[in-house]
Structure formats: C-alpha cells, structure tokens
C-alpha cells in the first residue's frame, strides 16, 4: 500500500508574518483525519522558521532545491547537509522552473537526486513535458528520458527511497489541469518504466501529480490508481485550500 503524499511547493512566496499564519494553520489543521503524509517545501530563508513552527506537528519540512555537491565555492547553492541542519526530510529536484529558468539538465537533476539520497533526504524528482512536446506526441518520450537519467544514476533500488512527481509544464501555475485520465496515463507509463527493471520497487513507488491541483479537482485526481498524491503550488499558499486538498485523500 502506498501512502499518499501531499506536498506544498511555496516557490518564491512568503514572508515571516504570512508564513507564521500559514504554518500555524497547517500545524493545527493536519490531524489524524488526514490519511496522507503532508509536506511543505519552503524557500531556504524560511527553513528555520518552518522547522520551529512545525515541530510537534504532523507536517514535515522540505526544500525546493539541493546542490549536487557537498560543499565548497558554489555561491548561492545550498547543500544537503545544510538542509539536514533544519530537519528537511524531502527536497524537490528538477522542478520544471529549475529546468526551464536555470537550465538544469537531466544529468544534473539525477546528480541532485543522488546527493539527497546519500544523506537520507527523500528527493521528489519532477518530470513533465511542455505543451509543444505534448502536441507533437512526445510526452511519453520526454518523461521517459527524464526518468531514465535518474534511474541510470541512482539505480532502480534507490527508487524505493524517492518520490516521482509528474508535472506537465503546461499545467503548472496556468489553471489548466491535466484531466485525471491524462495524468493517470502518464503515471502508468512511469510506473511501467520502473516495473520493467523491478516490479516490487515500482509497486511501492509514490508518483504524485502536480499542475494546478485545487480543492475542486483533487478528489478526482487522487482517486486514480497510479496517482499517489499531489505536488501543489498556488493552492498550498492558502491554508484552507491546502487542507481541503489534504482531506481529499481517499486511498
Ligand atoms: C508546482 O509548484 O509544482 C505546481 C504544480 O504549481 P501549481 O499547483 O500552482 O500549478
């Protein structure tokens, strides 16, 4: 049985005062009635604030990026050991905004996943096609190539210690959600790709969907057999919306 994961990605949003309200609401709102692991990935400067605010709650903390390197002269980068100092249990790697805006390659994303795994931090490996790629019939090829780079670098056994996020680029922050059937189709391709190497690992692999997940569509998405939760951007900034999404978990 795969435990559902609902992950909030705050992106570059927040302030000390708005975070305090949001974190307090999540901390008290995520209770036994939520049948999922709940994660928030906050901007680096707020890790300490979030660590403190979430202590004793059921909400776990994550980051939005990790350096593939351990330490050194890498201005602006943040290492896995630094994330561990703030009890980050998860980290996003290869979010499409990192791939598109910062030129992260499949190889670099795979190295970041490996860096997280080496420290026991769970990487949430994001894959997804652009609208042009989907319209050209290349969605399957694109996500398979992105996933293959990680499989090659860390090996299939390590997929029992990571999460995959399918995030069609055309659905992120656009209000345009993949239909539950479209998302399920890609999730089943991804699981099959892993199953071809190790059926047991594939059966236990959590594959979450991201792209305009909202209270209105969460239930339908999470009801699909290969959708094991969500990676939620915009709606994770509004406590009531995020909590409603967390409560939409039904498997
Ligand atoms: C995301 O941040 O990964 C995301 C899917 O954003 P949104 O939910 O706003 O589309």
JSON list of N, CA, C and O in Angstrom, two decimals, residues 110-158:
[
{"chain": "A", "resi": 110, "resn": "UNK", "atom": "N", "xyz": [19.65, 14.31, -11.93]},
{"chain": "A", "resi": 110, "resn": "UNK", "atom": "CA", "xyz": [19.98, 12.97, -11.41]},
{"chain": "A", "resi": 110, "resn": "UNK", "atom": "C", "xyz": [21.04, 13.09, -10.32]},
{"chain": "A", "resi": 110, "resn": "UNK", "atom": "O", "xyz": [20.96, 12.41, -9.28]},
{"chain": "A", "resi": 111, "resn": "UNK", "atom": "N", "xyz": [22.02, 13.96, -10.52]},
{"chain": "A", "resi": 111, "resn": "UNK", "atom": "CA", "xyz": [23.08, 14.14, -9.51]},
{"chain": "A", "resi": 111, "resn": "UNK", "atom": "C", "xyz": [22.51, 14.74, -8.23]},
{"chain": "A", "resi": 111, "resn": "UNK", "atom": "O", "xyz": [22.93, 14.39, -7.12]},
{"chain": "A", "resi": 112, "resn": "UNK", "atom": "N", "xyz": [21.54, 15.63, -8.37]},
{"chain": "A", "resi": 112, "resn": "UNK", "atom": "CA", "xyz": [20.90, 16.21, -7.19]},
{"chain": "A", "resi": 112, "resn": "UNK", "atom": "C", "xyz": [20.11, 15.14, -6.44]},
{"chain": "A", "resi": 112, "resn": "UNK", "atom": "O", "xyz": [20.13, 15.10, -5.20]},
{"chain": "A", "resi": 113, "resn": "UNK", "atom": "N", "xyz": [19.41, 14.29, -7.18]},
{"chain": "A", "resi": 113, "resn": "UNK", "atom": "CA", "xyz": [18.68, 13.20, -6.53]},
{"chain": "A", "resi": 113, "resn": "UNK", "atom": "C", "xyz": [19.65, 12.32, -5.76]},
{"chain": "A", "resi": 113, "resn": "UNK", "atom": "O", "xyz": [19.39, 11.92, -4.61]},
{"chain": "A", "resi": 114, "resn": "UNK", "atom": "N", "xyz": [20.79, 12.02, -6.36]},
{"chain": "A", "resi": 114, "resn": "UNK", "atom": "CA", "xyz": [21.79, 11.17, -5.71]},
{"chain": "A", "resi": 114, "resn": "UNK", "atom": "C", "xyz": [22.34, 11.84, -4.45]},
{"chain": "A", "resi": 114, "resn": "UNK", "atom": "O", "xyz": [22.54, 11.18, -3.42]},
{"chain": "A", "resi": 115, "resn": "UNK", "atom": "N", "xyz": [22.56, 13.15, -4.52]},
{"chain": "A", "resi": 115, "resn": "UNK", "atom": "CA", "xyz": [23.08, 13.89, -3.36]},
{"chain": "A", "resi": 115, "resn": "UNK", "atom": "C", "xyz": [22.10, 13.82, -2.19]},
{"chain": "A", "resi": 115, "resn": "UNK", "atom": "O", "xyz": [22.50, 13.64, -1.03]},
{"chain": "A", "resi": 116, "resn": "UNK", "atom": "N", "xyz": [20.82, 13.95, -2.50]},
{"chain": "A", "resi": 116, "resn": "UNK", "atom": "CA", "xyz": [19.80, 13.85, -1.44]},
{"chain": "A", "resi": 116, "resn": "UNK", "atom": "C", "xyz": [19.77, 12.45, -0.86]},
{"chain": "A", "resi": 116, "resn": "UNK", "atom": "O", "xyz": [19.82, 12.26, 0.37]},
{"chain": "A", "resi": 117, "resn": "UNK", "atom": "N", "xyz": [19.73, 11.45, -1.74]},
{"chain": "A", "resi": 117, "resn": "UNK", "atom": "CA", "xyz": [19.65, 10.05, -1.28]},
{"chain": "A", "resi": 117, "resn": "UNK", "atom": "C", "xyz": [20.83, 9.69, -0.39]},
{"chain": "A", "resi": 117, "resn": "UNK", "atom": "O", "xyz": [20.67, 8.96, 0.60]},
{"chain": "A", "resi": 118, "resn": "UNK", "atom": "N", "xyz": [21.99, 10.20, -0.73]},
{"chain": "A", "resi": 118, "resn": "UNK", "atom": "CA", "xyz": [23.20, 9.87, 0.04]},
{"chain": "A", "resi": 118, "resn": "UNK", "atom": "C", "xyz": [23.08, 10.33, 1.49]},
{"chain": "A", "resi": 118, "resn": "UNK", "atom": "O", "xyz": [23.74, 9.78, 2.37]},
{"chain": "A", "resi": 119, "resn": "UNK", "atom": "N", "xyz": [22.23, 11.32, 1.73]},
{"chain": "A", "resi": 119, "resn": "UNK", "atom": "CA", "xyz": [22.06, 11.84, 3.08]},
{"chain": "A", "resi": 119, "resn": "UNK", "atom": "C", "xyz": [20.74, 11.39, 3.72]},
{"chain": "A", "resi": 119, "resn": "UNK", "atom": "O", "xyz": [20.38, 11.85, 4.80]},
{"chain": "A", "resi": 120, "resn": "UNK", "atom": "N", "xyz": [20.01, 10.54, 3.03]},
{"chain": "A", "resi": 120, "resn": "UNK", "atom": "CA", "xyz": [18.73, 10.08, 3.57]},
{"chain": "A", "resi": 120, "resn": "UNK", "atom": "C", "xyz": [17.61, 11.09, 3.42]},
{"chain": "A", "resi": 120, "resn": "UNK", "atom": "O", "xyz": [16.57, 10.99, 4.07]},
{"chain": "A", "resi": 121, "resn": "UNK", "atom": "N", "xyz": [17.81, 12.09, 2.57]},
{"chain": "A", "resi": 121, "resn": "UNK", "atom": "CA", "xyz": [16.74, 13.04, 2.26]},
{"chain": "A", "resi": 121, "resn": "UNK", "atom": "C", "xyz": [16.00, 12.48, 1.04]},
{"chain": "A", "resi": 121, "resn": "UNK", "atom": "O", "xyz": [16.64, 12.03, 0.08]},
{"chain": "A", "resi": 122, "resn": "UNK", "atom": "N", "xyz": [14.67, 12.51, 1.09]},
{"chain": "A", "resi": 122, "resn": "UNK", "atom": "CA", "xyz": [13.90, 11.93, 0.00]},
{"chain": "A", "resi": 122, "resn": "UNK", "atom": "C", "xyz": [13.77, 12.93, -1.14]},
{"chain": "A", "resi": 122, "resn": "UNK", "atom": "O", "xyz": [13.15, 13.99, -0.98]},
{"chain": "A", "resi": 123, "resn": "UNK", "atom": "N", "xyz": [14.35, 12.62, -2.30]},
{"chain": "A", "resi": 123, "resn": "UNK", "atom": "CA", "xyz": [14.16, 13.54, -3.43]},
{"chain": "A", "resi": 123, "resn": "UNK", "atom": "C", "xyz": [12.79, 13.34, -4.07]},
{"chain": "A", "resi": 123, "resn": "UNK", "atom": "O", "xyz": [12.35, 12.20, -4.24]},
{"chain": "A", "resi": 124, "resn": "UNK", "atom": "N", "xyz": [12.14, 14.43, -4.38]},
{"chain": "A", "resi": 124, "resn": "UNK", "atom": "CA", "xyz": [10.90, 14.38, -5.17]},
{"chain": "A", "resi": 124, "resn": "UNK", "atom": "C", "xyz": [11.32, 14.79, -6.58]},
{"chain": "A", "resi": 124, "resn": "UNK", "atom": "O", "xyz": [11.55, 15.97, -6.86]},
{"chain": "A", "resi": 125, "resn": "UNK", "atom": "N", "xyz": [11.46, 13.80, -7.43]},
{"chain": "A", "resi": 125, "resn": "UNK", "atom": "CA", "xyz": [12.03, 14.00, -8.76]},
{"chain": "A", "resi": 125, "resn": "UNK", "atom": "C", "xyz": [10.91, 14.41, -9.72]},
{"chain": "A", "resi": 125, "resn": "UNK", "atom": "O", "xyz": [9.99, 13.64, -9.98]},
{"chain": "A", "resi": 126, "resn": "UNK", "atom": "N", "xyz": [11.01, 15.66, -10.21]},
{"chain": "A", "resi": 126, "resn": "UNK", "atom": "CA", "xyz": [9.94, 16.18, -11.07]},
{"chain": "A", "resi": 126, "resn": "UNK", "atom": "C", "xyz": [10.24, 15.92, -12.55]},
{"chain": "A", "resi": 126, "resn": "UNK", "atom": "O", "xyz": [11.36, 16.19, -13.00]},
{"chain": "A", "resi": 127, "resn": "UNK", "atom": "N", "xyz": [9.25, 15.43, -13.25]},
{"chain": "A", "resi": 127, "resn": "UNK", "atom": "CA", "xyz": [9.36, 15.22, -14.70]},
{"chain": "A", "resi": 127, "resn": "UNK", "atom": "C", "xyz": [8.09, 15.78, -15.34]},
{"chain": "A", "resi": 127, "resn": "UNK", "atom": "O", "xyz": [7.05, 15.89, -14.69]},
{"chain": "A", "resi": 128, "resn": "UNK", "atom": "N", "xyz": [8.19, 16.13, -16.62]},
{"chain": "A", "resi": 128, "resn": "UNK", "atom": "CA", "xyz": [6.99, 16.62, -17.30]},
{"chain": "A", "resi": 128, "resn": "UNK", "atom": "C", "xyz": [7.32, 17.23, -18.63]},
{"chain": "A", "resi": 128, "resn": "UNK", "atom": "O", "xyz": [8.42, 17.75, -18.83]},
{"chain": "A", "resi": 129, "resn": "UNK", "atom": "N", "xyz": [6.36, 17.18, -19.52]},
{"chain": "A", "resi": 129, "resn": "UNK", "atom": "CA", "xyz": [6.55, 17.68, -20.88]},
{"chain": "A", "resi": 129, "resn": "UNK", "atom": "C", "xyz": [5.94, 19.08, -21.04]},
{"chain": "A", "resi": 129, "resn": "UNK", "atom": "O", "xyz": [5.03, 19.45, -20.31]},
{"chain": "A", "resi": 130, "resn": "UNK", "atom": "N", "xyz": [6.46, 19.83, -22.01]},
{"chain": "A", "resi": 130, "resn": "UNK", "atom": "CA", "xyz": [5.87, 21.13, -22.34]},
{"chain": "A", "resi": 130, "resn": "UNK", "atom": "C", "xyz": [4.64, 20.91, -23.24]},
{"chain": "A", "resi": 130, "resn": "UNK", "atom": "O", "xyz": [4.41, 19.80, -23.75]},
{"chain": "A", "resi": 131, "resn": "UNK", "atom": "N", "xyz": [3.91, 21.99, -23.44]},
{"chain": "A", "resi": 131, "resn": "UNK", "atom": "CA", "xyz": [2.72, 21.89, -24.31]},
{"chain": "A", "resi": 131, "resn": "UNK", "atom": "C", "xyz": [3.14, 21.51, -25.73]},
{"chain": "A", "resi": 131, "resn": "UNK", "atom": "O", "xyz": [2.51, 20.65, -26.36]},
{"chain": "A", "resi": 132, "resn": "UNK", "atom": "N", "xyz": [4.22, 22.13, -26.22]},
{"chain": "A", "resi": 132, "resn": "UNK", "atom": "CA", "xyz": [4.67, 21.83, -27.59]},
{"chain": "A", "resi": 132, "resn": "UNK", "atom": "C", "xyz": [5.04, 20.35, -27.72]},
{"chain": "A", "resi": 132, "resn": "UNK", "atom": "O", "xyz": [4.71, 19.69, -28.72]},
{"chain": "A", "resi": 133, "resn": "UNK", "atom": "N", "xyz": [5.70, 19.83, -26.69]},
{"chain": "A", "resi": 133, "resn": "UNK", "atom": "CA", "xyz": [6.09, 18.41, -26.73]},
{"chain": "A", "resi": 133, "resn": "UNK", "atom": "C", "xyz": [4.85, 17.51, -26.70]},
{"chain": "A", "resi": 133, "resn": "UNK", "atom": "O", "xyz": [4.78, 16.52, -27.42]},
{"chain": "A", "resi": 134, "resn": "UNK", "atom": "N", "xyz": [3.87, 17.88, -25.87]},
{"chain": "A", "resi": 134, "resn": "UNK", "atom": "CA", "xyz": [2.64, 17.06, -25.83]},
{"chain": "A", "resi": 134, "resn": "UNK", "atom": "C", "xyz": [1.95, 17.09, -27.18]},
{"chain": "A", "resi": 134, "resn": "UNK", "atom": "O", "xyz": [1.53, 16.06, -27.71]},
{"chain": "A", "resi": 135, "resn": "UNK", "atom": "N", "xyz": [1.83, 18.30, -27.74]},
{"chain": "A", "resi": 135, "resn": "UNK", "atom": "CA", "xyz": [1.11, 18.41, -29.02]},
{"chain": "A", "resi": 135, "resn": "UNK", "atom": "C", "xyz": [1.84, 17.70, -30.16]},
{"chain": "A", "resi": 135, "resn": "UNK", "atom": "O", "xyz": [1.23, 17.31, -31.13]},
{"chain": "A", "resi": 136, "resn": "UNK", "atom": "N", "xyz": [3.17, 17.56, -29.99]},
{"chain": "A", "resi": 136, "resn": "UNK", "atom": "CA", "xyz": [3.94, 16.83, -31.00]},
{"chain": "A", "resi": 136, "resn": "UNK", "atom": "C", "xyz": [3.95, 15.33, -30.73]},
{"chain": "A", "resi": 136, "resn": "UNK", "atom": "O", "xyz": [4.66, 14.57, -31.40]},
{"chain": "A", "resi": 137, "resn": "UNK", "atom": "N", "xyz": [3.17, 14.91, -29.73]},
{"chain": "A", "resi": 137, "resn": "UNK", "atom": "CA", "xyz": [3.09, 13.47, -29.43]},
{"chain": "A", "resi": 137, "resn": "UNK", "atom": "C", "xyz": [4.32, 12.93, -28.73]},
{"chain": "A", "resi": 137, "resn": "UNK", "atom": "O", "xyz": [4.59, 11.72, -28.78]},
{"chain": "A", "resi": 138, "resn": "UNK", "atom": "N", "xyz": [5.08, 13.84, -28.07]},
{"chain": "A", "resi": 138, "resn": "UNK", "atom": "CA", "xyz": [6.36, 13.41, -27.48]},
{"chain": "A", "resi": 138, "resn": "UNK", "atom": "C", "xyz": [6.31, 13.24, -25.96]},
{"chain": "A", "resi": 138, "resn": "UNK", "atom": "O", "xyz": [7.36, 13.05, -25.33]},
{"chain": "A", "resi": 139, "resn": "UNK", "atom": "N", "xyz": [5.12, 13.35, -25.36]},
{"chain": "A", "resi": 139, "resn": "UNK", "atom": "CA", "xyz": [5.06, 13.35, -23.89]},
{"chain": "A", "resi": 139, "resn": "UNK", "atom": "C", "xyz": [5.71, 12.10, -23.30]},
{"chain": "A", "resi": 139, "resn": "UNK", "atom": "O", "xyz": [6.52, 12.19, -22.36]},
{"chain": "A", "resi": 140, "resn": "UNK", "atom": "N", "xyz": [5.38, 10.94, -23.83]},
{"chain": "A", "resi": 140, "resn": "UNK", "atom": "CA", "xyz": [5.91, 9.69, -23.27]},
{"chain": "A", "resi": 140, "resn": "UNK", "atom": "C", "xyz": [7.43, 9.66, -23.36]},
{"chain": "A", "resi": 140, "resn": "UNK", "atom": "O", "xyz": [8.12, 9.29, -22.40]},
{"chain": "A", "resi": 141, "resn": "UNK", "atom": "N", "xyz": [7.94, 10.07, -24.52]},
{"chain": "A", "resi": 141, "resn": "UNK", "atom": "CA", "xyz": [9.39, 10.06, -24.74]},
{"chain": "A", "resi": 141, "resn": "UNK", "atom": "C", "xyz": [10.11, 11.01, -23.79]},
{"chain": "A", "resi": 141, "resn": "UNK", "atom": "O", "xyz": [11.15, 10.69, -23.21]},
{"chain": "A", "resi": 142, "resn": "UNK", "atom": "N", "xyz": [9.51, 12.20, -23.61]},
{"chain": "A", "resi": 142, "resn": "UNK", "atom": "CA", "xyz": [10.15, 13.22, -22.76]},
{"chain": "A", "resi": 142, "resn": "UNK", "atom": "C", "xyz": [10.24, 12.75, -21.31]},
{"chain": "A", "resi": 142, "resn": "UNK", "atom": "O", "xyz": [11.31, 12.79, -20.70]},
{"chain": "A", "resi": 143, "resn": "UNK", "atom": "N", "xyz": [9.13, 12.29, -20.76]},
{"chain": "A", "resi": 143, "resn": "UNK", "atom": "CA", "xyz": [9.17, 11.89, -19.35]},
{"chain": "A", "resi": 143, "resn": "UNK", "atom": "C", "xyz": [10.02, 10.63, -19.17]},
{"chain": "A", "resi": 143, "resn": "UNK", "atom": "O", "xyz": [10.71, 10.48, -18.15]},
{"chain": "A", "resi": 144, "resn": "UNK", "atom": "N", "xyz": [10.01, 9.76, -20.16]},
{"chain": "A", "resi": 144, "resn": "UNK", "atom": "CA", "xyz": [10.83, 8.54, -20.06]},
{"chain": "A", "resi": 144, "resn": "UNK", "atom": "C", "xyz": [12.32, 8.90, -20.04]},
{"chain": "A", "resi": 144, "resn": "UNK", "atom": "O", "xyz": [13.10, 8.33, -19.27]},
{"chain": "A", "resi": 145, "resn": "UNK", "atom": "N", "xyz": [12.70, 9.87, -20.85]},
{"chain": "A", "resi": 145, "resn": "UNK", "atom": "CA", "xyz": [14.11, 10.28, -20.89]},
{"chain": "A", "resi": 145, "resn": "UNK", "atom": "C", "xyz": [14.52, 10.93, -19.57]},
{"chain": "A", "resi": 145, "resn": "UNK", "atom": "O", "xyz": [15.60, 10.66, -19.04]},
{"chain": "A", "resi": 146, "resn": "UNK", "atom": "N", "xyz": [13.64, 11.78, -19.05]},
{"chain": "A", "resi": 146, "resn": "UNK", "atom": "CA", "xyz": [13.94, 12.44, -17.77]},
{"chain": "A", "resi": 146, "resn": "UNK", "atom": "C", "xyz": [14.08, 11.41, -16.65]},
{"chain": "A", "resi": 146, "resn": "UNK", "atom": "O", "xyz": [15.00, 11.48, -15.83]},
{"chain": "A", "resi": 147, "resn": "UNK", "atom": "N", "xyz": [13.17, 10.44, -16.64]},
{"chain": "A", "resi": 147, "resn": "UNK", "atom": "CA", "xyz": [13.23, 9.41, -15.59]},
{"chain": "A", "resi": 147, "resn": "UNK", "atom": "C", "xyz": [14.45, 8.50, -15.79]},
{"chain": "A", "resi": 147, "resn": "UNK", "atom": "O", "xyz": [15.10, 8.11, -14.81]},
{"chain": "A", "resi": 148, "resn": "UNK", "atom": "N", "xyz": [14.75, 8.18, -17.03]},
{"chain": "A", "resi": 148, "resn": "UNK", "atom": "CA", "xyz": [15.86, 7.27, -17.31]},
{"chain": "A", "resi": 148, "resn": "UNK", "atom": "C", "xyz": [17.18, 7.82, -16.79]},
{"chain": "A", "resi": 148, "resn": "UNK", "atom": "O", "xyz": [18.04, 7.07, -16.32]},
{"chain": "A", "resi": 149, "resn": "UNK", "atom": "N", "xyz": [17.35, 9.14, -16.86]},
{"chain": "A", "resi": 149, "resn": "UNK", "atom": "CA", "xyz": [18.60, 9.74, -16.39]},
{"chain": "A", "resi": 149, "resn": "UNK", "atom": "C", "xyz": [18.78, 9.48, -14.89]},
{"chain": "A", "resi": 149, "resn": "UNK", "atom": "O", "xyz": [19.89, 9.21, -14.42]},
{"chain": "A", "resi": 150, "resn": "UNK", "atom": "N", "xyz": [17.68, 9.54, -14.15]},
{"chain": "A", "resi": 150, "resn": "UNK", "atom": "CA", "xyz": [17.76, 9.31, -12.70]},
{"chain": "A", "resi": 150, "resn": "UNK", "atom": "C", "xyz": [17.96, 7.81, -12.42]},
{"chain": "A", "resi": 150, "resn": "UNK", "atom": "O", "xyz": [18.78, 7.42, -11.58]},
{"chain": "A", "resi": 151, "resn": "UNK", "atom": "N", "xyz": [17.24, 6.98, -13.16]},
{"chain": "A", "resi": 151, "resn": "UNK", "atom": "CA", "xyz": [17.41, 5.53, -12.99]},
{"chain": "A", "resi": 151, "resn": "UNK", "atom": "C", "xyz": [18.86, 5.12, -13.24]},
{"chain": "A", "resi": 151, "resn": "UNK", "atom": "O", "xyz": [19.43, 4.32, -12.51]},
{"chain": "A", "resi": 152, "resn": "UNK", "atom": "N", "xyz": [19.42, 5.71, -14.27]},
{"chain": "A", "resi": 152, "resn": "UNK", "atom": "CA", "xyz": [20.80, 5.36, -14.64]},
{"chain": "A", "resi": 152, "resn": "UNK", "atom": "C", "xyz": [21.78, 5.78, -13.53]},
{"chain": "A", "resi": 152, "resn": "UNK", "atom": "O", "xyz": [22.70, 5.05, -13.19]},
{"chain": "A", "resi": 153, "resn": "UNK", "atom": "N", "xyz": [21.54, 6.95, -12.97]},
{"chain": "A", "resi": 153, "resn": "UNK", "atom": "CA", "xyz": [22.49, 7.48, -11.98]},
{"chain": "A", "resi": 153, "resn": "UNK", "atom": "C", "xyz": [22.36, 6.80, -10.61]},
{"chain": "A", "resi": 153, "resn": "UNK", "atom": "O", "xyz": [23.36, 6.46, -9.99]},
{"chain": "A", "resi": 154, "resn": "UNK", "atom": "N", "xyz": [21.13, 6.62, -10.14]},
{"chain": "A", "resi": 154, "resn": "UNK", "atom": "CA", "xyz": [20.98, 6.12, -8.75]},
{"chain": "A", "resi": 154, "resn": "UNK", "atom": "C", "xyz": [20.63, 4.64, -8.69]},
{"chain": "A", "resi": 154, "resn": "UNK", "atom": "O", "xyz": [20.74, 4.02, -7.64]},
{"chain": "A", "resi": 155, "resn": "UNK", "atom": "N", "xyz": [20.18, 4.06, -9.81]},
{"chain": "A", "resi": 155, "resn": "UNK", "atom": "CA", "xyz": [19.80, 2.64, -9.82]},
{"chain": "A", "resi": 155, "resn": "UNK", "atom": "C", "xyz": [18.36, 2.46, -9.37]},
{"chain": "A", "resi": 155, "resn": "UNK", "atom": "O", "xyz": [17.83, 3.27, -8.60]},
{"chain": "A", "resi": 156, "resn": "UNK", "atom": "N", "xyz": [17.74, 1.39, -9.84]},
{"chain": "A", "resi": 156, "resn": "UNK", "atom": "CA", "xyz": [16.31, 1.21, -9.56]},
{"chain": "A", "resi": 156, "resn": "UNK", "atom": "C", "xyz": [16.04, 0.96, -8.08]},
{"chain": "A", "resi": 156, "resn": "UNK", "atom": "O", "xyz": [14.98, 1.37, -7.56]},
{"chain": "A", "resi": 157, "resn": "UNK", "atom": "N", "xyz": [16.97, 0.32, -7.37]},
{"chain": "A", "resi": 157, "resn": "UNK", "atom": "CA", "xyz": [16.71, 0.03, -5.94]},
{"chain": "A", "resi": 157, "resn": "UNK", "atom": "C", "xyz": [16.47, 1.33, -5.16]},
{"chain": "A", "resi": 157, "resn": "UNK", "atom": "O", "xyz": [15.65, 1.36, -4.22]},
{"chain": "A", "resi": 158, "resn": "UNK", "atom": "N", "xyz": [17.15, 2.39, -5.55]},
{"chain": "A", "resi": 158, "resn": "UNK", "atom": "CA", "xyz": [17.00, 3.67, -4.84]},
{"chain": "A", "resi": 158, "resn": "UNK", "atom": "C", "xyz": [15.62, 4.27, -5.04]},
{"chain": "A", "resi": 158, "resn": "UNK", "atom": "O", "xyz": [15.22, 5.18, -4.30]}
]
